[in-house]
CSV table of C-alpha atoms and ligand atoms in Angstrom, one decimal:
chain,number,residue,atom,x,y,z
A,157,MET,CA,151.4,160.7,191.6
A,158,LEU,CA,151.5,164.5,190.5
A,159,PRO,CA,153.9,164.1,187.7
A,160,LEU,CA,151.5,161.5,186.5
A,161,LEU,CA,148.4,163.5,186.6
A,162,LEU,CA,150.2,166.6,184.9
A,163,SER,CA,151.7,164.5,182.2
A,164,LEU,CA,147.8,163.0,181.5
A,165,VAL,CA,146.4,166.1,181.6
A,166,LEU,CA,149.6,168.5,180.0
A,167,PHE,CA,150.4,165.9,177.4
A,168,PRO,CA,147.1,165.8,175.7
A,169,LEU,CA,146.6,169.6,176.1
A,170,CYS,CA,150.0,170.1,174.4
A,171,LEU,CA,149.3,167.7,171.6
A,172,LEU,CA,145.9,169.8,170.6
A,173,TYR,CA,147.7,172.9,170.7
A,174,LEU,CA,150.6,171.4,168.3
A,175,LEU,CA,147.7,169.9,166.0
A,176,HIS,CA,146.0,173.1,166.0
A,177,ARG,CA,149.4,175.3,165.5
A,178,ARG,CA,149.8,173.2,162.6
A,179,ALA,CA,147.0,173.7,160.4
A,180,ARG,CA,144.8,176.9,161.2
A,181,ALA,CA,141.9,178.9,159.3
A,182,LYS,CA,140.4,181.8,160.5
A,183,LYS,CA,137.5,184.3,159.6
A,184,PRO,CA,139.5,187.6,159.5
A,185,SER,CA,137.8,190.7,160.4
A,186,SER,CA,136.7,192.5,157.4
A,187,ALA,CA,139.5,195.4,157.7
A,188,THR,CA,141.8,192.5,157.5
A,189,ALA,CA,140.6,190.7,155.0
A,190,HIS,CA,141.1,193.4,153.1
A,191,LYS,CA,144.5,193.9,153.6
A,192,LEU,CA,145.3,190.0,153.4
A,193,PRO,CA,146.8,189.1,149.7
A,194,LEU,CA,145.2,186.0,147.8
A,195,PRO,CA,146.9,182.7,147.5
A,196,PRO,CA,149.8,183.2,144.6
A,197,GLY,CA,148.8,181.5,140.8
A,198,SER,CA,146.8,182.8,137.5
A,199,MET,CA,143.5,182.8,136.9
A,200,GLY,CA,144.1,181.6,132.8
A,201,TRP,CA,141.5,183.3,130.2
A,202,PRO,CA,138.3,185.3,131.2
A,203,TYR,CA,135.3,182.7,132.4
A,204,ILE,CA,137.2,179.5,130.6
A,205,GLY,CA,140.4,180.0,132.9
A,206,GLU,CA,142.5,176.9,133.6
A,207,THR,CA,139.7,174.4,132.3
A,208,PHE,CA,141.2,173.2,129.4
A,209,GLN,CA,144.8,173.0,130.6
A,210,LEU,CA,143.2,170.9,133.7
A,211,TYR,CA,141.3,168.6,131.4
A,212,SER,CA,143.7,168.3,128.8
A,213,SER,CA,147.1,167.6,130.0
A,214,ASN,CA,148.3,165.3,132.5
A,215,PRO,CA,146.9,166.1,135.7
A,216,ASN,CA,150.4,164.8,137.5
A,217,THR,CA,152.3,167.5,135.3
A,218,PHE,CA,149.5,170.6,136.0
A,219,PHE,CA,149.4,170.1,139.2
A,220,SER,CA,152.9,169.2,140.6
A,221,LEU,CA,153.8,172.7,138.3
A,222,LYS,CA,151.4,174.6,139.9
A,223,GLN,CA,152.9,173.4,142.9
A,224,LYS,CA,156.9,174.3,141.7
A,225,LYS,CA,155.9,177.2,140.9
A,226,TYR,CA,153.4,179.1,143.8
A,227,GLY,CA,153.7,176.2,146.6
A,228,ARG,CA,151.5,174.0,148.4
A,229,ILE,CA,148.2,176.6,147.8
A,230,PHE,CA,147.7,178.5,144.7
A,231,LYS,CA,145.1,180.0,143.2
A,232,THR,CA,143.5,179.2,139.8
A,233,HIS,CA,140.2,179.3,137.9
A,234,ILE,CA,137.7,176.3,136.4
A,235,LEU,CA,135.1,174.7,135.4
A,236,GLY,CA,133.8,178.8,135.5
A,237,CYS,CA,134.7,178.9,139.2
A,238,PRO,CA,137.6,180.8,140.9
A,239,CYS,CA,139.3,177.9,143.2
A,240,VAL,CA,142.5,177.6,145.9
A,241,MET,CA,143.8,174.4,145.5
A,242,VAL,CA,145.6,173.4,148.6
A,243,SER,CA,147.9,170.2,148.5
A,244,SER,CA,149.2,169.3,152.1
A,245,PRO,CA,147.7,166.9,154.1
A,246,GLU,CA,147.4,169.4,157.1
A,247,ALA,CA,145.2,171.8,154.8
A,248,ALA,CA,143.2,169.2,153.4
A,249,ARG,CA,142.2,167.8,157.0
A,250,LEU,CA,141.8,171.0,157.9
A,251,VAL,CA,139.3,171.6,154.8
A,252,LEU,CA,137.7,168.2,155.1
A,253,VAL,CA,137.6,167.3,158.9
A,254,THR,CA,139.1,170.0,161.6
A,255,GLN,CA,137.3,173.1,160.1
A,256,ALA,CA,134.6,171.4,157.8
A,257,GLN,CA,131.7,173.9,158.6
A,258,MET,CA,133.7,176.5,156.9
A,259,PHE,CA,133.8,174.9,153.6
A,260,LYS,CA,130.6,173.2,152.1
A,261,PRO,CA,130.4,170.3,149.3
A,262,THR,CA,129.4,172.5,145.9
A,263,TYR,CA,128.4,170.8,142.8
A,264,PRO,CA,127.4,172.9,139.8
A,265,ALA,CA,123.3,173.2,139.9
A,266,SER,CA,122.8,171.5,136.6
A,267,LYS,CA,124.8,168.3,138.1
A,268,GLU,CA,122.6,169.0,140.6
A,269,ARG,CA,119.4,168.6,139.2
A,270,LEU,CA,120.6,165.8,137.2
A,271,LEU,CA,121.5,163.4,140.4
A,272,GLY,CA,118.7,164.7,142.5
A,273,PRO,CA,118.8,167.5,144.8
A,274,LYS,CA,118.2,165.6,148.1
A,275,ALA,CA,121.2,163.3,147.6
A,276,ILE,CA,123.4,163.2,150.4
A,277,PHE,CA,126.3,164.7,148.6
A,278,PHE,CA,124.9,167.4,148.5
A,279,GLN,CA,124.1,167.9,151.9
A,280,GLN,CA,125.1,169.3,155.5
A,281,GLY,CA,123.8,169.1,159.2
A,282,ASN,CA,121.3,166.7,160.3
A,283,TYR,CA,119.9,165.7,157.0
A,284,HIS,CA,123.1,164.9,156.0
A,285,ALA,CA,124.2,163.1,159.2
A,286,ARG,CA,120.5,161.2,159.1
A,287,LEU,CA,121.2,159.9,155.4
A,288,ARG,CA,124.9,159.1,156.3
A,289,ARG,CA,123.7,157.3,159.3
A,290,ILE,CA,121.0,155.2,157.0
A,291,VAL,CA,123.6,154.6,153.8
A,292,LEU,CA,126.4,153.4,156.4
A,293,ARG,CA,124.1,151.3,157.6
A,294,ALA,CA,123.7,149.1,154.0
A,295,PHE,CA,127.5,149.6,153.4
A,296,MET,CA,129.0,148.8,156.7
A,297,PRO,CA,131.2,145.3,157.0
A,298,ASP,CA,128.5,143.7,158.7
A,299,ALA,CA,125.8,144.4,156.2
A,300,ILE,CA,127.8,143.2,153.4
A,301,ARG,CA,129.6,140.4,154.6
A,302,GLY,CA,126.1,138.1,153.4
A,303,LYS,CA,126.6,139.8,150.0
A,304,VAL,CA,129.9,137.9,149.1
A,305,ALA,CA,128.4,134.9,147.1
A,306,GLY,CA,126.1,137.4,145.1
A,307,ILE,CA,129.1,139.6,143.9
A,308,GLU,CA,131.0,136.7,143.1
A,309,ALA,CA,128.3,135.3,140.6
A,310,VAL,CA,128.4,138.6,139.1
A,311,ALA,CA,132.0,138.5,138.9
A,312,ILE,CA,132.0,135.5,137.4
A,313,GLN,CA,129.0,136.0,134.9
A,314,ALA,CA,131.3,139.3,133.7
A,315,LEU,CA,134.2,137.7,133.1
A,316,HIS,CA,132.8,134.5,131.5
A,317,SER,CA,131.4,137.1,128.8
A,318,TRP,CA,134.8,138.2,128.0
A,319,ASP,CA,136.3,135.0,127.5
A,320,GLY,CA,137.9,135.0,124.2
A,321,ARG,CA,137.0,138.9,123.0
A,322,ASN,CA,138.8,141.7,122.7
A,323,ILE,CA,137.0,144.1,125.1
A,324,ASN,CA,137.1,147.9,126.3
A,325,THR,CA,138.3,147.2,129.9
A,326,PHE,CA,137.0,150.5,131.6
A,327,GLN,CA,133.3,149.6,130.2
A,328,GLU,CA,133.2,146.3,131.0
A,329,MET,CA,134.2,147.3,134.4
A,330,LYS,CA,131.8,150.1,134.6
A,331,THR,CA,128.9,146.9,134.0
A,332,TYR,CA,130.5,145.0,136.8
A,333,ALA,CA,130.3,147.9,139.1
A,334,PHE,CA,127.0,148.7,137.9
A,335,HIS,CA,125.6,145.2,138.5
A,336,VAL,CA,127.3,145.3,142.1
A,337,ALA,CA,125.5,148.4,142.5
A,338,LEU,CA,122.2,147.0,141.6
A,339,LEU,CA,122.8,144.3,144.1
A,340,SER,CA,123.7,146.1,146.6
A,341,ILE,CA,120.8,148.6,146.4
A,342,PHE,CA,117.9,146.1,145.8
A,343,GLY,CA,119.0,143.2,146.6
A,344,LYS,CA,118.2,139.8,144.8
A,345,ASP,CA,114.5,140.9,143.6
A,346,GLU,CA,113.5,140.2,140.3
A,347,ILE,CA,112.8,143.5,139.2
A,348,SER,CA,110.9,143.7,136.3
A,349,CYS,CA,111.8,147.4,135.0
A,350,ILE,CA,116.0,146.7,135.6
A,351,ASP,CA,116.4,147.0,132.2
A,352,GLU,CA,115.0,150.3,131.9
A,353,LEU,CA,116.5,151.3,134.5
A,354,LYS,CA,119.9,150.8,133.0
A,355,GLN,CA,118.9,152.4,129.7
A,356,CYS,CA,117.3,155.6,131.7
A,357,TYR,CA,120.7,155.3,133.9
A,358,TYR,CA,123.1,155.2,130.8
A,359,THR,CA,121.1,158.4,129.2
A,360,LEU,CA,121.3,160.2,132.3
A,361,GLU,CA,124.9,159.5,132.2
A,362,LYS,CA,125.4,160.5,128.6
A,363,GLY,CA,124.2,164.0,130.0
A,364,TYR,CA,126.1,164.0,132.8
A,365,ASN,CA,129.3,165.6,131.4
A,366,SER,CA,127.5,167.4,128.3
A,367,MET,CA,127.2,171.2,128.3
A,368,PRO,CA,123.7,172.1,130.5
A,369,ILE,CA,121.7,173.2,127.5
A,370,ASN,CA,118.2,172.0,128.1
A,371,LEU,CA,117.1,172.1,124.7
A,372,PRO,CA,115.4,169.8,122.7
A,373,GLY,CA,117.5,166.7,121.4
A,374,THR,CA,120.9,167.5,123.1
A,375,LEU,CA,122.4,164.9,125.2
A,376,PHE,CA,121.4,167.6,128.7
A,377,SER,CA,117.9,167.5,127.8
A,378,ASN,CA,117.4,163.8,127.0
A,379,ALA,CA,119.5,163.5,130.1
A,380,MET,CA,117.1,165.5,132.2
A,381,LYS,CA,114.1,163.6,131.1
A,382,ALA,CA,115.7,159.9,131.5
A,383,ARG,CA,116.2,161.4,135.2
A,384,LYS,CA,112.3,161.8,135.4
A,385,GLN,CA,111.8,158.2,134.2
A,386,LEU,CA,114.1,156.8,136.7
A,387,GLY,CA,112.2,158.4,139.5
A,388,ARG,CA,109.0,156.5,138.4
A,389,ILE,CA,110.7,153.5,137.8
A,390,VAL,CA,112.2,154.0,141.9
A,391,ALA,CA,108.7,154.5,142.5
A,392,ASP,CA,107.5,151.5,141.1
A,393,ILE,CA,110.4,149.6,142.8
A,394,LEU,CA,109.3,151.2,146.1
A,395,SER,CA,105.1,150.4,146.0
A,396,TYR,CA,106.1,146.4,144.6
A,397,ARG,CA,108.4,146.4,147.7
A,398,ARG,CA,105.8,148.0,150.0
A,399,GLN,CA,103.3,145.3,148.9
A,400,LYS,CA,105.7,142.3,149.3
A,401,LYS,CA,106.1,143.9,153.0
A,402,ALA,CA,109.6,141.9,153.2
A,403,GLU,CA,112.4,143.4,155.4
A,404,ALA,CA,115.3,143.5,153.1
A,405,ASP,CA,118.9,144.1,154.0
A,406,ASP,CA,119.8,146.5,151.1
A,407,LEU,CA,120.2,150.1,150.9
A,408,LEU,CA,116.6,150.1,149.4
A,409,GLY,CA,115.4,148.5,152.7
A,410,SER,CA,117.7,150.7,154.8
A,411,LEU,CA,115.8,153.8,153.4
A,412,MET,CA,112.5,152.6,153.3
A,413,GLU,CA,113.1,152.0,157.4
A,414,ALA,CA,114.4,155.5,157.8
A,415,LYS,CA,113.3,156.2,161.5
A,416,GLN,CA,112.0,159.8,160.5
A,417,GLY,CA,110.7,158.5,157.1
A,418,LEU,CA,112.2,159.7,154.0
A,419,THR,CA,110.3,160.7,150.9
A,420,ASP,CA,110.0,158.5,147.4
A,421,ASP,CA,111.5,161.6,146.0
A,422,GLN,CA,114.1,161.6,148.7
A,423,ILE,CA,115.0,157.7,148.1
A,424,ALA,CA,115.2,158.2,144.7
A,425,ASP,CA,117.9,161.1,144.5
A,426,ASN,CA,119.9,158.8,146.7
A,427,ILE,CA,119.6,155.6,145.3
A,428,ILE,CA,120.4,157.3,142.0
A,429,GLY,CA,123.4,159.1,143.9
A,430,VAL,CA,124.6,155.9,145.2
A,431,ILE,CA,124.9,154.3,141.5
A,432,PHE,CA,126.6,157.4,140.3
A,433,ALA,CA,129.3,157.0,143.2
A,434,SER,CA,129.9,153.5,143.0
A,435,ARG,CA,130.4,153.0,138.5
A,436,ASP,CA,132.8,155.2,137.4
A,437,THR,CA,135.4,154.9,140.5
A,438,THR,CA,135.0,151.7,141.1
A,439,ALA,CA,135.4,150.3,137.8
A,440,SER,CA,138.4,153.0,137.1
A,441,VAL,CA,140.2,151.9,139.8
A,442,LEU,CA,139.8,148.0,138.7
A,443,THR,CA,141.0,149.0,134.9
A,444,TRP,CA,144.3,150.3,136.2
A,445,ILE,CA,144.8,147.8,138.2
A,446,VAL,CA,144.4,145.6,135.1
A,447,LYS,CA,147.1,148.1,134.0
A,448,TYR,CA,149.6,147.7,136.2
A,449,LEU,CA,149.4,144.1,136.9
A,450,GLY,CA,150.3,143.9,133.3
A,451,GLU,CA,153.1,146.0,133.1
A,452,ASN,CA,154.2,144.3,136.6
A,453,PRO,CA,154.5,140.6,135.7
A,454,SER,CA,156.2,140.1,139.9
A,455,ILE,CA,153.7,141.5,141.4
A,456,LEU,CA,151.0,140.1,139.2
A,457,GLN,CA,152.5,136.4,139.8
A,458,ALA,CA,152.4,137.1,143.6
A,459,VAL,CA,148.7,138.2,143.5
A,460,THR,CA,148.2,134.4,141.6
A,461,GLU,CA,150.0,132.4,144.2
A,462,GLU,CA,147.8,134.3,146.9
A,463,GLN,CA,144.9,133.7,145.4
A,464,GLU,CA,145.2,130.5,143.8
A,465,GLU,CA,146.2,129.1,147.3
A,466,ILE,CA,142.7,130.2,148.5
A,467,MET,CA,141.0,128.6,145.4
A,468,ARG,CA,143.2,125.4,146.5
A,469,ASP,CA,142.1,125.3,149.8
A,470,LYS,CA,138.9,125.7,148.8
A,471,GLU,CA,138.6,122.7,146.3
A,472,MET,CA,140.2,120.6,148.6
A,473,GLY,CA,139.0,121.5,151.9
A,474,GLU,CA,135.5,120.6,153.1
A,475,GLY,CA,134.0,123.5,153.6
A,476,GLU,CA,132.3,126.1,151.2
A,477,LYS,CA,133.2,126.2,147.6
A,478,TYR,CA,132.3,129.5,147.1
A,479,LEU,CA,134.4,132.7,148.5
A,480,THR,CA,133.3,133.6,151.8
A,481,TRP,CA,134.0,137.5,153.7
A,482,ALA,CA,136.8,135.2,155.9
A,483,ASP,CA,138.3,134.7,152.4
A,484,THR,CA,138.4,137.9,151.6
A,485,LYS,CA,140.4,138.7,154.8
A,486,ARG,CA,143.5,136.4,153.5
A,487,MET,CA,144.5,138.4,150.4
A,488,PRO,CA,147.0,141.2,151.9
A,489,MET,CA,149.2,141.1,148.8
A,490,THR,CA,145.8,141.8,146.7
A,491,SER,CA,144.8,144.3,148.7
A,492,LYS,CA,148.1,146.2,148.6
A,493,VAL,CA,147.6,145.8,144.8
A,494,ILE,CA,144.5,148.1,145.3
A,495,GLN,CA,145.9,150.5,147.9
A,496,GLU,CA,149.0,150.9,145.8
A,497,THR,CA,146.6,151.8,142.4
A,498,MET,CA,144.4,154.0,144.0
A,499,ARG,CA,147.8,155.9,145.1
A,500,VAL,CA,148.9,156.1,141.9
A,501,ALA,CA,146.3,156.5,139.4
A,502,SER,CA,144.2,159.1,142.3
A,503,ILE,CA,140.9,158.7,140.0
A,504,LEU,CA,139.4,161.3,142.3
A,505,SER,CA,142.7,164.0,141.9
A,506,PHE,CA,140.3,166.3,144.0
A,507,THR,CA,137.1,167.3,146.1
A,508,PHE,CA,135.4,170.3,145.7
A,509,ARG,CA,134.4,172.3,148.6
A,510,GLU,CA,132.9,175.9,149.0
A,511,ALA,CA,133.9,179.0,151.6
A,512,VAL,CA,131.1,180.2,153.2
A,513,GLU,CA,133.0,182.9,154.8
A,514,ASP,CA,135.8,184.5,154.0
A,515,VAL,CA,138.7,182.4,155.7
A,516,GLU,CA,142.2,183.5,156.6
A,517,TYR,CA,144.6,180.5,155.9
A,518,GLU,CA,148.5,180.4,156.2
A,519,GLY,CA,148.4,184.6,155.9
A,520,TYR,CA,146.2,184.4,152.6
A,521,LEU,CA,142.9,185.5,151.9
A,522,ILE,CA,140.0,182.7,150.6
A,523,PRO,CA,137.6,184.8,149.9
A,524,LYS,CA,133.7,183.8,150.6
A,525,GLY,CA,132.3,181.8,147.8
A,526,TRP,CA,135.5,180.5,146.1
A,527,LYS,CA,135.7,177.3,145.6
A,528,VAL,CA,138.4,175.0,147.7
A,529,LEU,CA,140.2,171.9,146.3
A,530,PRO,CA,141.9,169.6,148.5
A,531,LEU,CA,144.5,167.9,146.1
A,532,PHE,CA,144.3,164.1,146.6
A,533,ARG,CA,146.7,163.2,143.7
A,534,ASN,CA,149.3,165.8,145.1
A,535,ILE,CA,149.7,164.0,148.4
A,536,HIS,CA,149.4,160.6,147.1
A,537,HIS,CA,152.6,161.9,144.7
A,538,SER,CA,154.1,164.1,147.5
A,539,PRO,CA,158.4,162.7,148.1
A,540,ASP,CA,157.2,163.9,151.1
A,541,ASN,CA,154.8,161.1,152.0
A,542,PHE,CA,156.0,158.3,149.6
A,543,THR,CA,159.1,157.6,148.8
A,544,ASP,CA,159.5,157.2,144.8
A,545,PRO,CA,156.3,158.4,144.7
A,546,GLU,CA,156.0,157.3,140.7
A,547,LYS,CA,157.1,153.7,141.4
A,548,PHE,CA,154.0,151.4,141.2
A,549,ASP,CA,155.0,149.2,144.6
A,550,PRO,CA,152.6,147.7,146.4
A,551,SER,CA,155.1,146.5,149.3
A,552,ARG,CA,155.1,149.9,150.6
A,553,PHE,CA,151.8,149.7,152.6
A,554,GLU,CA,152.8,146.4,154.6
A,555,VAL,CA,153.9,149.8,157.1
A,556,ALA,CA,150.6,152.2,157.3
A,557,PRO,CA,151.1,155.6,155.5
A,558,LYS,CA,151.4,158.7,157.7
A,559,ALA,CA,148.0,160.0,159.1
A,560,ASN,CA,146.4,162.6,156.5
A,561,THR,CA,148.6,161.5,153.8
A,562,PHE,CA,146.4,158.6,151.8
A,563,MET,CA,142.8,159.6,151.4
A,564,PRO,CA,141.3,157.7,148.4
A,565,PHE,CA,138.2,157.5,149.6
A,566,GLY,CA,138.0,160.8,151.5
A,567,ASN,CA,138.4,162.4,155.1
A,568,GLY,CA,135.8,163.7,157.3
A,569,THR,CA,131.8,163.6,157.1
A,570,HIS,CA,131.4,163.5,153.2
A,571,SER,CA,134.2,160.6,153.4
A,572,CYS,CA,133.0,157.4,151.4
A,573,PRO,CA,130.7,155.2,152.9
A,574,GLY,CA,130.7,152.8,150.2
A,575,ASN,CA,134.5,151.5,150.9
A,576,GLU,CA,134.1,148.5,152.2
A,577,LEU,CA,132.0,147.3,149.2
A,578,ALA,CA,134.6,148.7,146.7
A,579,LYS,CA,137.5,146.7,148.4
A,580,LEU,CA,135.0,143.6,148.4
A,581,GLU,CA,134.2,143.6,144.7
A,582,MET,CA,137.5,144.6,143.9
A,583,LEU,CA,139.2,141.7,145.8
A,584,VAL,CA,136.1,139.2,144.0
A,585,LEU,CA,136.7,140.2,140.6
A,586,LEU,CA,140.6,139.8,141.1
A,587,HIS,CA,139.9,136.4,142.8
A,588,HIS,CA,138.6,135.2,139.5
A,589,LEU,CA,140.5,137.0,137.2
A,590,THR,CA,144.1,136.2,138.2
A,591,THR,CA,143.4,132.6,139.0
A,592,LYS,CA,141.2,131.7,135.5
A,593,TYR,CA,142.5,134.2,132.9
A,594,ARG,CA,145.1,136.3,131.1
A,595,TRP,CA,145.0,138.6,129.4
A,596,SER,CA,147.2,141.2,127.1
A,597,MET,CA,146.6,144.6,125.4
A,598,SER,CA,144.8,144.6,122.0
A,599,GLY,CA,145.9,147.4,119.7
A,600,SER,CA,149.4,148.9,120.1
A,601,GLU,CA,148.8,152.5,121.4
A,602,SER,CA,149.3,152.9,125.0
A,603,GLY,CA,149.0,156.2,127.2
A,604,ILE,CA,146.5,158.1,128.9
A,605,GLN,CA,143.4,160.0,128.8
A,606,TYR,CA,141.7,162.9,130.4
A,607,GLY,CA,139.0,164.3,131.9
A,608,PRO,CA,136.7,164.0,134.0
A,609,PHE,CA,138.4,160.8,134.8
A,610,VAL,CA,141.6,160.1,134.1
A,611,LEU,CA,141.9,156.6,132.5
A,612,PRO,CA,144.4,154.3,129.9
A,613,LEU,CA,143.9,155.3,126.6
A,614,HIS,CA,140.7,154.1,125.3
A,615,GLY,CA,139.6,152.6,128.4
A,616,LEU,CA,142.3,150.0,128.3
A,617,PRO,CA,141.3,147.5,125.3
A,618,MET,CA,142.4,144.1,126.5
A,619,ARG,CA,141.9,141.0,125.4
A,620,PHE,CA,141.0,138.4,127.7
A,621,SER,CA,141.0,134.2,127.7
A,622,ARG,CA,140.5,131.6,130.1
A,623,LYS,CA,143.5,130.2,131.5
A,624,THR,CA,144.0,126.0,130.1
B,271,HEM,C1,137.1,152.3,144.4
B,271,HEM,C2,136.0,153.1,144.0
B,271,HEM,C3,135.6,154.4,145.0
B,271,HEM,C4,136.2,155.7,145.5
B,271,HEM,C5,138.0,155.9,144.8
B,271,HEM,C6,135.5,156.4,146.1
B,271,HEM,C7,135.9,157.6,146.3
B,271,HEM,C8,135.3,158.7,147.5
B,271,HEM,C9,135.2,159.9,147.7
B,271,HEM,C10,136.9,160.5,147.8
B,271,HEM,C11,134.2,160.6,148.3
B,271,HEM,C12,134.5,161.7,149.0
B,271,HEM,C13,133.8,163.2,148.3
B,271,HEM,C14,134.2,164.4,149.1
B,271,HEM,O1,134.4,164.7,150.0
B,271,HEM,O2,133.6,165.5,148.3
B,271,HEM,C15,133.1,159.3,148.2
B,271,HEM,C16,131.8,159.9,148.7
B,271,HEM,C17,131.1,158.9,148.8
B,271,HEM,N1,130.8,157.4,148.0
B,271,HEM,FE1,132.5,156.8,147.4
B,271,HEM,N2,134.3,156.1,146.3
B,271,HEM,C18,134.3,154.7,145.8
B,271,HEM,C19,133.0,153.6,145.6
B,271,HEM,C20,132.2,153.9,146.1
B,271,HEM,C21,131.0,153.0,145.8
B,271,HEM,C22,131.5,151.7,145.8
B,271,HEM,C23,129.6,153.1,146.9
B,271,HEM,C24,128.1,153.3,147.2
B,271,HEM,C25,128.3,152.0,147.0
B,271,HEM,C26,130.2,154.9,147.1
B,271,HEM,C27,129.2,155.7,147.6
B,271,HEM,C28,129.7,157.5,148.0
B,271,HEM,C29,128.8,157.9,148.8
B,271,HEM,C30,127.2,157.7,148.4
B,271,HEM,C31,129.5,159.6,148.7
B,271,HEM,C32,129.0,160.5,149.4
B,271,HEM,C33,129.2,160.9,151.1
B,271,HEM,C34,128.9,161.9,151.8
B,271,HEM,O3,128.6,163.2,151.0
B,271,HEM,O4,128.3,161.4,152.9
B,271,HEM,N3,131.4,155.2,146.7
B,271,HEM,N4,133.3,158.7,148.0
């Protein structure tokens, strides 16, 4: 009995000790802090730092050169801020999960103003936890399983509109992701101002990555005006919903029913925030999937066969003719393609946090106020974590990756609450794309464009046509 008890108590204690020992960060005393060196690295030009190098070269090259030269923790200067980049799974987990209280989420003030200061990304503590529960309630599997038919209708319509045309794949995927986001936020409400909402959102988006100069006529100033208008539009939708007094199983319903009550501004900031978080991310993963499938005919064939089997069963069976939640669980090959695309493309190379106090990590000082960037891309491309990491090989996901080595949706309290919806909308689109369409590159140029998102060149111009 005693040995059993000892092992029951000692084993978890030892494990805890080992886990804790592996990656530790602590606040150094002010005397120690002065003596600690900063991590190795280069800070580039005054103010500009290395921003230009980062956003004009292949991020795989930028980050791997840095890592080769300086190791798995190094300093740099980008977007006007001194930064420490960390690229080990342990360090990423420490920053995002185990010692997350030392590192707060951080965005430039101009981005906060554009999206809305009360949006979930910028928050910490109780308000963040409350918002997160509300957002998760709208996007967890039980909430979205009823949305498959609606998403399928959006996918069919999108694909139909591409038939026989040369399209910019990324732009079209953005439109698709936007419509799915609107469906999951507002449900199927016939909202009269939806076109105006789209126009304002597009103007906002154009200003998001521009210089934050708020002078008449600049992209930024137009975006600020569009943001105000978006607030008014959401207020109109809210009053329409309140008059209707119907219960709704969408994000707007979830935000309106919040127990401690959210203000209209808080609701608007979070709706605009969710549209923003869901659109370019999902669209760029889908664009990469189209590219990788085109380059790997045997993988495309395997995905097509998997999807055709589901289609055949539906045609011959007596049950539901439309895709169901259960069907999306019969797509292991397609799911592995999505996972592998998210690993290879690593569309979010990193995320931003800020040290809220001086932190000592691996014998280095991370000074208070410096940005700390866990590098998802390096973790996903490290041969320590993935054999032959540059190869597109979905079969590697037949075995679960090692803990903390695969985090396309982040990790910890700010990890992506929309990940189930993102996977669902990708599966649904891929079902119809592979069973009913063929596509080929239009134009001869192939390559990659950088910043802020890494994308196939020119958004991947393609010609799609219906299979005969
Ligand atoms: C393939 C598509 C997507 C990818 C790769 C992705 C990735 C991520 C990542 C890495 C984060 C964490 C950022 C951080 O820790 O700083 C995040 C957060 C977030 N994502 Fe996604 N996302 C995707 C789609 C979506 C969708 C469809 C939605 C909504 C329906 C969504 C809503 C959000 C929200 C609201 C947050 C902030 C969570 C918080 O701060 O607590 N995302 N996403």
